[in-house]
mmCIF file of C-alpha atoms and ligand atoms in Angstrom:
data_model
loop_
_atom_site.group_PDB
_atom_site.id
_atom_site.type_symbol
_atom_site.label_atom_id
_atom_site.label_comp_id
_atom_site.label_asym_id
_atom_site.label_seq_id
_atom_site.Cartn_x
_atom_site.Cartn_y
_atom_site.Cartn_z
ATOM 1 C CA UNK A 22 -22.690 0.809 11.784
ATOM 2 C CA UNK A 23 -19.914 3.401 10.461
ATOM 3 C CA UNK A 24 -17.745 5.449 12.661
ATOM 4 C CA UNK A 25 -18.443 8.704 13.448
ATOM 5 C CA UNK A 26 -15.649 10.427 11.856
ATOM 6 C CA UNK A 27 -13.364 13.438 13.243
ATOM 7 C CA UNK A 28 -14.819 16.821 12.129
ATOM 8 C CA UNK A 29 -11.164 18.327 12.407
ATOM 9 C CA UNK A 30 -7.827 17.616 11.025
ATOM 10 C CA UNK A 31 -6.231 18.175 14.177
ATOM 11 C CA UNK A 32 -8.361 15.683 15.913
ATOM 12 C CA UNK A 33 -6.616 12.148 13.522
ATOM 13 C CA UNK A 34 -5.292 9.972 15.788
ATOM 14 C CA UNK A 35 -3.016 8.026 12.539
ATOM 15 C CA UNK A 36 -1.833 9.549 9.335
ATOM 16 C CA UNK A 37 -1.341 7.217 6.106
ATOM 17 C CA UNK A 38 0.497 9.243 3.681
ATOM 18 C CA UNK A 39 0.911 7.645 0.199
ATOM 19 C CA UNK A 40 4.731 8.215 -1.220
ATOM 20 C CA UNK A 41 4.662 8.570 -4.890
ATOM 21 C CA UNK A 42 2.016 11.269 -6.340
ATOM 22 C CA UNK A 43 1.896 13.035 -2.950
ATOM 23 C CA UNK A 44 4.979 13.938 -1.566
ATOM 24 C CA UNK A 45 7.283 13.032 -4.250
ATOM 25 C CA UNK A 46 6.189 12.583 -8.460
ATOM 26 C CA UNK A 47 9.342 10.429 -9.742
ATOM 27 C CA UNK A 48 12.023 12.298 -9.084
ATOM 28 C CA UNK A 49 10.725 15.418 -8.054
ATOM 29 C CA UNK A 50 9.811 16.654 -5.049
ATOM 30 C CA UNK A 51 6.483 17.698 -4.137
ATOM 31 C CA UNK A 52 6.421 21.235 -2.292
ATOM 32 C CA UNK A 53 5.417 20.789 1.438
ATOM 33 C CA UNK A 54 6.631 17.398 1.562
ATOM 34 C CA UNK A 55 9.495 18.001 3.875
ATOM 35 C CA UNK A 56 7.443 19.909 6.322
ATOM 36 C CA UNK A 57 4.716 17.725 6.749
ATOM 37 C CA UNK A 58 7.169 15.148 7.518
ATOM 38 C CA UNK A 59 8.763 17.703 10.062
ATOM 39 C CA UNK A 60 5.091 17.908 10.851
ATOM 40 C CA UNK A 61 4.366 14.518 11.433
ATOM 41 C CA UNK A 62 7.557 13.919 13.788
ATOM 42 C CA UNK A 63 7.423 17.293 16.190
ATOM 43 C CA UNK A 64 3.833 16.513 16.735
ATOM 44 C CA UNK A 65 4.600 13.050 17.633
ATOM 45 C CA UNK A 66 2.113 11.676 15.417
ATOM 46 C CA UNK A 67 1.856 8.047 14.191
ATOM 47 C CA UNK A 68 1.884 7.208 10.909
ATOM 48 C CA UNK A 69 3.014 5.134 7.929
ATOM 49 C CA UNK A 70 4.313 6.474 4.652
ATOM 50 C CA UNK A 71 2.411 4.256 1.922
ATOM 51 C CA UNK A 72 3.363 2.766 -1.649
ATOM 52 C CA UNK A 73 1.715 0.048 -3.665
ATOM 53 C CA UNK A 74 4.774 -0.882 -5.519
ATOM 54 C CA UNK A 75 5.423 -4.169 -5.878
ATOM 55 C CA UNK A 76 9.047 -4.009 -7.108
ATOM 56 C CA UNK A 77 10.797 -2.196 -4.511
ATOM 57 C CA UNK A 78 11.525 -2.941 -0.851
ATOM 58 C CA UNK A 79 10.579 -0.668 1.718
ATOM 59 C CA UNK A 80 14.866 -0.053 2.296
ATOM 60 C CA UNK A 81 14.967 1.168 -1.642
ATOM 61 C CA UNK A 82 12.172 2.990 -1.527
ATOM 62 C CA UNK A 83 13.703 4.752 2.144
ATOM 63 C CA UNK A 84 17.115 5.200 -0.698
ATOM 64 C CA UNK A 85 14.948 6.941 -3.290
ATOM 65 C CA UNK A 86 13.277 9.161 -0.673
ATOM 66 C CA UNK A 87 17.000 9.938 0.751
ATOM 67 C CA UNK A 88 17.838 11.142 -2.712
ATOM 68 C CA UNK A 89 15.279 13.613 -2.821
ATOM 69 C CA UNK A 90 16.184 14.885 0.829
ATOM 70 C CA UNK A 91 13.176 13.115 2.697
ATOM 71 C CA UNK A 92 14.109 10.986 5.512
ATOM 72 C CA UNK A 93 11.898 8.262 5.444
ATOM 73 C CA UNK A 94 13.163 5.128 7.481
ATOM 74 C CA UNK A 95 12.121 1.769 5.949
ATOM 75 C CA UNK A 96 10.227 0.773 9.124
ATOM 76 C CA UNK A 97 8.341 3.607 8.596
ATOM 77 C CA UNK A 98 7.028 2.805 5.215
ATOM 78 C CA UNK A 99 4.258 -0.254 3.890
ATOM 79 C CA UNK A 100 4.028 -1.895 0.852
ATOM 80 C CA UNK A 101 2.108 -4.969 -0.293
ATOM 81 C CA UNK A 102 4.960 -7.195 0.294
ATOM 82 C CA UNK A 103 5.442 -5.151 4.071
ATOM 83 C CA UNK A 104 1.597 -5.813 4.143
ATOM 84 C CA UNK A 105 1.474 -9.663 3.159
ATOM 85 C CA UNK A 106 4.734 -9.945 4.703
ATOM 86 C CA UNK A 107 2.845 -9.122 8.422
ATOM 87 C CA UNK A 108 -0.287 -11.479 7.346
ATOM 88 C CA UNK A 109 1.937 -14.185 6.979
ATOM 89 C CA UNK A 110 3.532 -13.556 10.147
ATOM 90 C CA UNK A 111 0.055 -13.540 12.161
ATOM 91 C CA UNK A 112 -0.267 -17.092 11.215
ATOM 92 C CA UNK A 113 1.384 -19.400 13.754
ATOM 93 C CA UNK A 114 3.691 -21.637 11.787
ATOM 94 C CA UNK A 115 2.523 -21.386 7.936
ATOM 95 C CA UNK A 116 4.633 -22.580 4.767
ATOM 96 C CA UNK A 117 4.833 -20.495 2.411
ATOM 97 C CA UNK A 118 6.164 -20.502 -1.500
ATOM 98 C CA UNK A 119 6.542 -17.170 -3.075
ATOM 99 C CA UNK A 120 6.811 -15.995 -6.645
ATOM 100 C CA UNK A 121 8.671 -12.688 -6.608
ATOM 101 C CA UNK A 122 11.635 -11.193 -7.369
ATOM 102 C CA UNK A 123 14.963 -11.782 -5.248
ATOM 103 C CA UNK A 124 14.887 -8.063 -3.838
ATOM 104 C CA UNK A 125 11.343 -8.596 -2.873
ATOM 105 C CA UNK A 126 11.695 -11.888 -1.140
ATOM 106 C CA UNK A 127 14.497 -9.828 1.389
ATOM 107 C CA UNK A 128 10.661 -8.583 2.709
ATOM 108 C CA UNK A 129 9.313 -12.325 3.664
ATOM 109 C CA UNK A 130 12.566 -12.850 5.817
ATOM 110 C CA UNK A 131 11.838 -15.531 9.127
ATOM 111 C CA UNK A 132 8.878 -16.792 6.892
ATOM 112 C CA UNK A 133 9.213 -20.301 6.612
ATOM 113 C CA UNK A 134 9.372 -21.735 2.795
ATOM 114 C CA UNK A 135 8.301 -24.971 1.556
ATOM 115 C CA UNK A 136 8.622 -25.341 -2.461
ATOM 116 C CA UNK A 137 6.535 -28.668 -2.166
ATOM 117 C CA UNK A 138 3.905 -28.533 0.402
ATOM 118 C CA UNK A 139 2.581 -24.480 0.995
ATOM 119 C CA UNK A 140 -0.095 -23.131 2.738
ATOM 120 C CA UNK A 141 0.143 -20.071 0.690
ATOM 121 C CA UNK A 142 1.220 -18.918 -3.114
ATOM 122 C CA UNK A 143 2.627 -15.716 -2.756
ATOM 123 C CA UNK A 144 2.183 -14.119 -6.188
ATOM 124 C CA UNK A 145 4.214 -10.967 -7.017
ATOM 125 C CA UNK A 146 6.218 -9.337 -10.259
ATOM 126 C CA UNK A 147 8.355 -11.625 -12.058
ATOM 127 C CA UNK A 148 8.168 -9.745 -14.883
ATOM 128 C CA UNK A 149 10.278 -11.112 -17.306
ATOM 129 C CA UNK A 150 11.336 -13.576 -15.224
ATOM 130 C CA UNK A 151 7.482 -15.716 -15.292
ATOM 131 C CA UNK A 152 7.275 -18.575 -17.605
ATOM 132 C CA UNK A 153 5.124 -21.661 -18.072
ATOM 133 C CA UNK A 154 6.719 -23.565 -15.779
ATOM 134 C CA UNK A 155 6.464 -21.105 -12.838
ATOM 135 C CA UNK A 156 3.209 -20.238 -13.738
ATOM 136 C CA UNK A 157 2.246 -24.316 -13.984
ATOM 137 C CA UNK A 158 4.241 -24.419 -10.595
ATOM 138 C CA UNK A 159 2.085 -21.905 -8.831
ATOM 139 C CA UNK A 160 -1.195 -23.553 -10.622
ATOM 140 C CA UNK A 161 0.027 -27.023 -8.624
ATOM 141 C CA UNK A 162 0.186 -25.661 -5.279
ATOM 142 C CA UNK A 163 -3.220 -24.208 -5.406
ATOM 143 C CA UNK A 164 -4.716 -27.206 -6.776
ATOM 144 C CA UNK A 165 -2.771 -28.902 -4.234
ATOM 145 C CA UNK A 166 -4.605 -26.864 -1.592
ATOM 146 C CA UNK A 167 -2.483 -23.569 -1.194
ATOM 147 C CA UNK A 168 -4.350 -20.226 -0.860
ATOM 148 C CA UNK A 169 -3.539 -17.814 -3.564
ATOM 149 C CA UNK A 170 -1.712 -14.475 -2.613
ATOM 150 C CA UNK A 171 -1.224 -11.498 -5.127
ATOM 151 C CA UNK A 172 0.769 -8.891 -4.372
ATOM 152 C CA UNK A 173 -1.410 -6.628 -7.125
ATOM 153 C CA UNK A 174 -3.821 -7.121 -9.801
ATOM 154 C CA UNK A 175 -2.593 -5.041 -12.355
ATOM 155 C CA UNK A 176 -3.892 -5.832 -16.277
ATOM 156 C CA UNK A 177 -0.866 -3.954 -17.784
ATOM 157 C CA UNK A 178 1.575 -1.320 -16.712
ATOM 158 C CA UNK A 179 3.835 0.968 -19.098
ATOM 159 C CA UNK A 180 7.616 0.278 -19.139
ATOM 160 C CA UNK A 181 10.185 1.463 -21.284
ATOM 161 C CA UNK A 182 9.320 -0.125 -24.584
ATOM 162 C CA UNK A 183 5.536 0.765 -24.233
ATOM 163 C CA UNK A 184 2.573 -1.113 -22.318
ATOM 164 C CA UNK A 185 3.747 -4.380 -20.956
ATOM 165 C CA UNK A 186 1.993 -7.579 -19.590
ATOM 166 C CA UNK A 187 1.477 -7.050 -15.206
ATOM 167 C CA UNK A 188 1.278 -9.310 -12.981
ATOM 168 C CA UNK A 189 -2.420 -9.566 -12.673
ATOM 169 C CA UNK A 190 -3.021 -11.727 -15.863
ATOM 170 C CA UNK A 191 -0.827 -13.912 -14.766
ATOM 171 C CA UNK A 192 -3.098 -14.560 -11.361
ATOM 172 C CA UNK A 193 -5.946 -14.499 -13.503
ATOM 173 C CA UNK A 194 -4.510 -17.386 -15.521
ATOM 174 C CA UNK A 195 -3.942 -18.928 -11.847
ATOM 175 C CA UNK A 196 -7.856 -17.968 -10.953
ATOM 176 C CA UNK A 197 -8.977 -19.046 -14.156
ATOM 177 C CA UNK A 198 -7.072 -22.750 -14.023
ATOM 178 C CA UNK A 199 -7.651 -23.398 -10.373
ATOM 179 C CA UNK A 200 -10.712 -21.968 -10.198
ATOM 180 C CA UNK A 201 -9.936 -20.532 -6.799
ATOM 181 C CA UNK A 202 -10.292 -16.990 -6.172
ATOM 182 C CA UNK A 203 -6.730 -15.391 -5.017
ATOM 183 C CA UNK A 204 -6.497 -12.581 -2.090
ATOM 184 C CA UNK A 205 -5.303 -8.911 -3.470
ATOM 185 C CA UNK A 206 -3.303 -7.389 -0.695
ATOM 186 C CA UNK A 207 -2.240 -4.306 -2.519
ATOM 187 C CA UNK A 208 -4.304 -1.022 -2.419
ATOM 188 C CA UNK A 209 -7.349 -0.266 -2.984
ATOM 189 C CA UNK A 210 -8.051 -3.972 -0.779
ATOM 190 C CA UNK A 211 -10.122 -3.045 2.129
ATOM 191 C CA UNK A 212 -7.105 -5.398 3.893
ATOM 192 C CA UNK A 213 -4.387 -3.626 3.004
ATOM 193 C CA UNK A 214 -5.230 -0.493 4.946
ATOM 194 C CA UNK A 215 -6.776 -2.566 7.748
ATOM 195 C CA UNK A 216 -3.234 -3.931 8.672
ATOM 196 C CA UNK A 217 -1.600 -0.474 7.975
ATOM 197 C CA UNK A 218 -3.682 0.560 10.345
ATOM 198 C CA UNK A 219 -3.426 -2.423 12.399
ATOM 199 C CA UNK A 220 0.289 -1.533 12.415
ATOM 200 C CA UNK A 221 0.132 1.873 13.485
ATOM 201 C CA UNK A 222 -2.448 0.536 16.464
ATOM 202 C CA UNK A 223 0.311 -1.630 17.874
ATOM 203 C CA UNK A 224 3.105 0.515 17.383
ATOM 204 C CA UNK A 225 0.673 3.572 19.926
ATOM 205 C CA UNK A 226 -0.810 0.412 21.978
ATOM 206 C CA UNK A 227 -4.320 2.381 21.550
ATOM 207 C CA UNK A 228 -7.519 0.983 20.607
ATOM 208 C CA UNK A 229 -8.006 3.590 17.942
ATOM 209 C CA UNK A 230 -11.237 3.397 15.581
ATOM 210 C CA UNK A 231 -10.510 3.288 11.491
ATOM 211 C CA UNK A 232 -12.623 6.428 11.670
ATOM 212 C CA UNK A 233 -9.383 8.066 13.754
ATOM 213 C CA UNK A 234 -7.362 7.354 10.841
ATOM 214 C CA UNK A 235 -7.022 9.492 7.572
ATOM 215 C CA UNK A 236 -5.455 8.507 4.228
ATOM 216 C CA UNK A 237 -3.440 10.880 2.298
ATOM 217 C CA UNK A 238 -3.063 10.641 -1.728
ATOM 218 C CA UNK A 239 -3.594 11.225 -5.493
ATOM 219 C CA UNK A 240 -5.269 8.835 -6.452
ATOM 220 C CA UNK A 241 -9.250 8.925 -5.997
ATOM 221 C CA UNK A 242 -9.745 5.511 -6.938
ATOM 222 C CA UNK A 243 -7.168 3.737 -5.194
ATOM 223 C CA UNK A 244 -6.557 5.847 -2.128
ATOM 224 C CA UNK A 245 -9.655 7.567 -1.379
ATOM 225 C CA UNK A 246 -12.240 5.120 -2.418
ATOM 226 C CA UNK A 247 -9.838 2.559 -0.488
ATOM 227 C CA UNK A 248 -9.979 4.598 2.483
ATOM 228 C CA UNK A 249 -13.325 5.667 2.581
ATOM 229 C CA UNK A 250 -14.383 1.853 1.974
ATOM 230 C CA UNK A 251 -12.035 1.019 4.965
ATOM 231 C CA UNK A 252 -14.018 3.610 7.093
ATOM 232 C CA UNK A 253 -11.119 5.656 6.982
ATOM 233 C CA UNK A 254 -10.691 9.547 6.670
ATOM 234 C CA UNK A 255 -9.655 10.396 2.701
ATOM 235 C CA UNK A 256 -7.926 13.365 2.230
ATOM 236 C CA UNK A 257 -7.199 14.321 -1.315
ATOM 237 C CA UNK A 258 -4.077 16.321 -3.052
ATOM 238 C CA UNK A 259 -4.630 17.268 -6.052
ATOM 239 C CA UNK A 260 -0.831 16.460 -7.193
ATOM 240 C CA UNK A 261 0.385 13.106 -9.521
ATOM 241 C CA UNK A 262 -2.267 10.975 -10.698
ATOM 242 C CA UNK A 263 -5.272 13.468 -9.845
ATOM 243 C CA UNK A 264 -7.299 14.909 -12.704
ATOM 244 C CA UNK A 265 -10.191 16.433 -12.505
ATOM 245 C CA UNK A 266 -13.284 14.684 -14.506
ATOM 246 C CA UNK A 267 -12.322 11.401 -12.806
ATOM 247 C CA UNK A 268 -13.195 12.497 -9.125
ATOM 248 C CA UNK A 269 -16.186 14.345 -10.932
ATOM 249 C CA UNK A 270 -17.310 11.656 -13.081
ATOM 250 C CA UNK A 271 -16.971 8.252 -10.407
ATOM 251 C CA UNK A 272 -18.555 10.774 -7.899
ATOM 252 C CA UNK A 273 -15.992 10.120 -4.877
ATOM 253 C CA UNK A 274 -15.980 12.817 -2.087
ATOM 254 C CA UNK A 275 -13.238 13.593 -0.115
ATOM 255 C CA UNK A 276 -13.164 14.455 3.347
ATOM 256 C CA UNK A 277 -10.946 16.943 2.789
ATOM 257 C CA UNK A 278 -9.181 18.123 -0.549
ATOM 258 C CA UNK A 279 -6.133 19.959 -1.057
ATOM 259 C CA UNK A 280 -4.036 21.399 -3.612
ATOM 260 C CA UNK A 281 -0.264 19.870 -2.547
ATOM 261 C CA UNK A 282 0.587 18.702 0.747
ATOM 262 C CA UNK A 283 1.754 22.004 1.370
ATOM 263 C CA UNK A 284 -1.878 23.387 1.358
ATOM 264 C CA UNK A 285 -2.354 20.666 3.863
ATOM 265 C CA UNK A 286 0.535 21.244 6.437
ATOM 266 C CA UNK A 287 -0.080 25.035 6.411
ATOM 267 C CA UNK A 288 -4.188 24.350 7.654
ATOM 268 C CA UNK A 289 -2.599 22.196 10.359
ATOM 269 C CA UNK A 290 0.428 24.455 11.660
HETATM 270 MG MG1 MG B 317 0.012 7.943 -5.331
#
């Protein structure tokens, strides 16, 4: 059965507000971001400012939002690595080895680490950094009985000197070799905005429905597919990734759609 979900805006119980497209593209601000912030914290709302990076901790990404005058604490923000980092830590007592880089592995702090006998892979960007031997070393573990954990899936990604290599076919080499299937944390997994949520739950100590819970983003695939999947609310701005013909064409509907998040703020002030 599917939630009922709120008819209005002023009736969401938890706000997930994705980072980069919505309230800030790069290194410019997005207009309205500041006051839904100021929003968010005068009407004592909970929420958790989103981003599916994979590179940056949730203190560096607080240090880039700083930069462009948002104050965005790093408790206040999820990632995949915040994500996995919380999965890990519901399991009572679980080993863990984990492929990522040194800023990343700052997130899986308290997590105990066992380079031998894991009960998970933990699978992020090396970038540069993967080889054969890392690679072979993740491919033992499985094979040795570890669960597989990506951090994303991504084919490619552009950098610098044009498209480059992502992490995700290097877990496909891992999929293909073990012939185990790994767990994506990273949006658009239905998971990844059951434990934001999950998070925001705990932090109110309410027993709040995923249907109480609206998404906020560019991205139609990712965020509001995700969301609505998840049985959350999807609210669209049509800032960063958005274009057009894709919402059209893949036939995704919004709950709600708005321009910029300033659009959005001014219908809820
Ligand atoms: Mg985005």
């Amino acid at each position: 059965m599917i939630d009922q979900k709120v008819k209005r805006l002023d009736e969401i119980k938890g706000w997930l507000v994705d980072l980069d497209g919505t309230l800030y593209i790069g290194d410019t601000l997005v207009p309205g971001a500041t006051d839904f912030i100021r929003w968010l914290r005068e009407e004592r709302k909970h929420y958790r400012f989103v981003s599916n990076t994979s590179t940056l901790t949730r203190k560096q990404i607080s240090e880039h939002a700083a930069k462009l005058g948002l104050d965005i604490k790093p408790e206040e923000i999820f990632t995949a690595a915040s994500a996995v980092a919380q999965l890990l830590r519901s399991f009572d007592g679980v080993m863990c080895y984990f492929q990522v880089t040194e800023n990343i592995l700052e997130e899986f702090q308290g997590i105990e680490m066992s380079e031998t006998n894991p009960d998970y892979v933990v699978v992020g960007d090396l970038g540069k950094g993967m080889n054969y031997d890392l690679l072979n070393k993740a491919f033992q573990l499985v094979m040795g009985g570890a669960e597989l954990i990506a951090l994303q899936k991504r084919r490619y990604s552009r950098g610098a000197n044009g498209l480059q290599i992502d992490a995700g076919a290097f877990v496909d080499a891992l999929e293909y070799a073990s012939g185990k299937q790994a767990k994506i944390i990273g949006k658009p997994s239905r998971q990844f905005f059951n434990l934001a949520v999950h998070d925001i739950r705990v932090e109110a100590g309410e027993r709040w429905l995923s249907a109480d819970f609206a998404f906020v983003g560019d991205d139609v695939e990712a965020d509001i597919r995700g969301a609505a999947d998840a049985g959350l609310i999807g609210i669209l701005v049509k800032t960063g990734k958005y274009n057009d013909s894709y919402s059209e064409h893949h036939g995704i509907v919004p709950d709600w759609t708005f321009e910029t998040v300033k659009e959005l703020v001014e219908s809820l002030t």
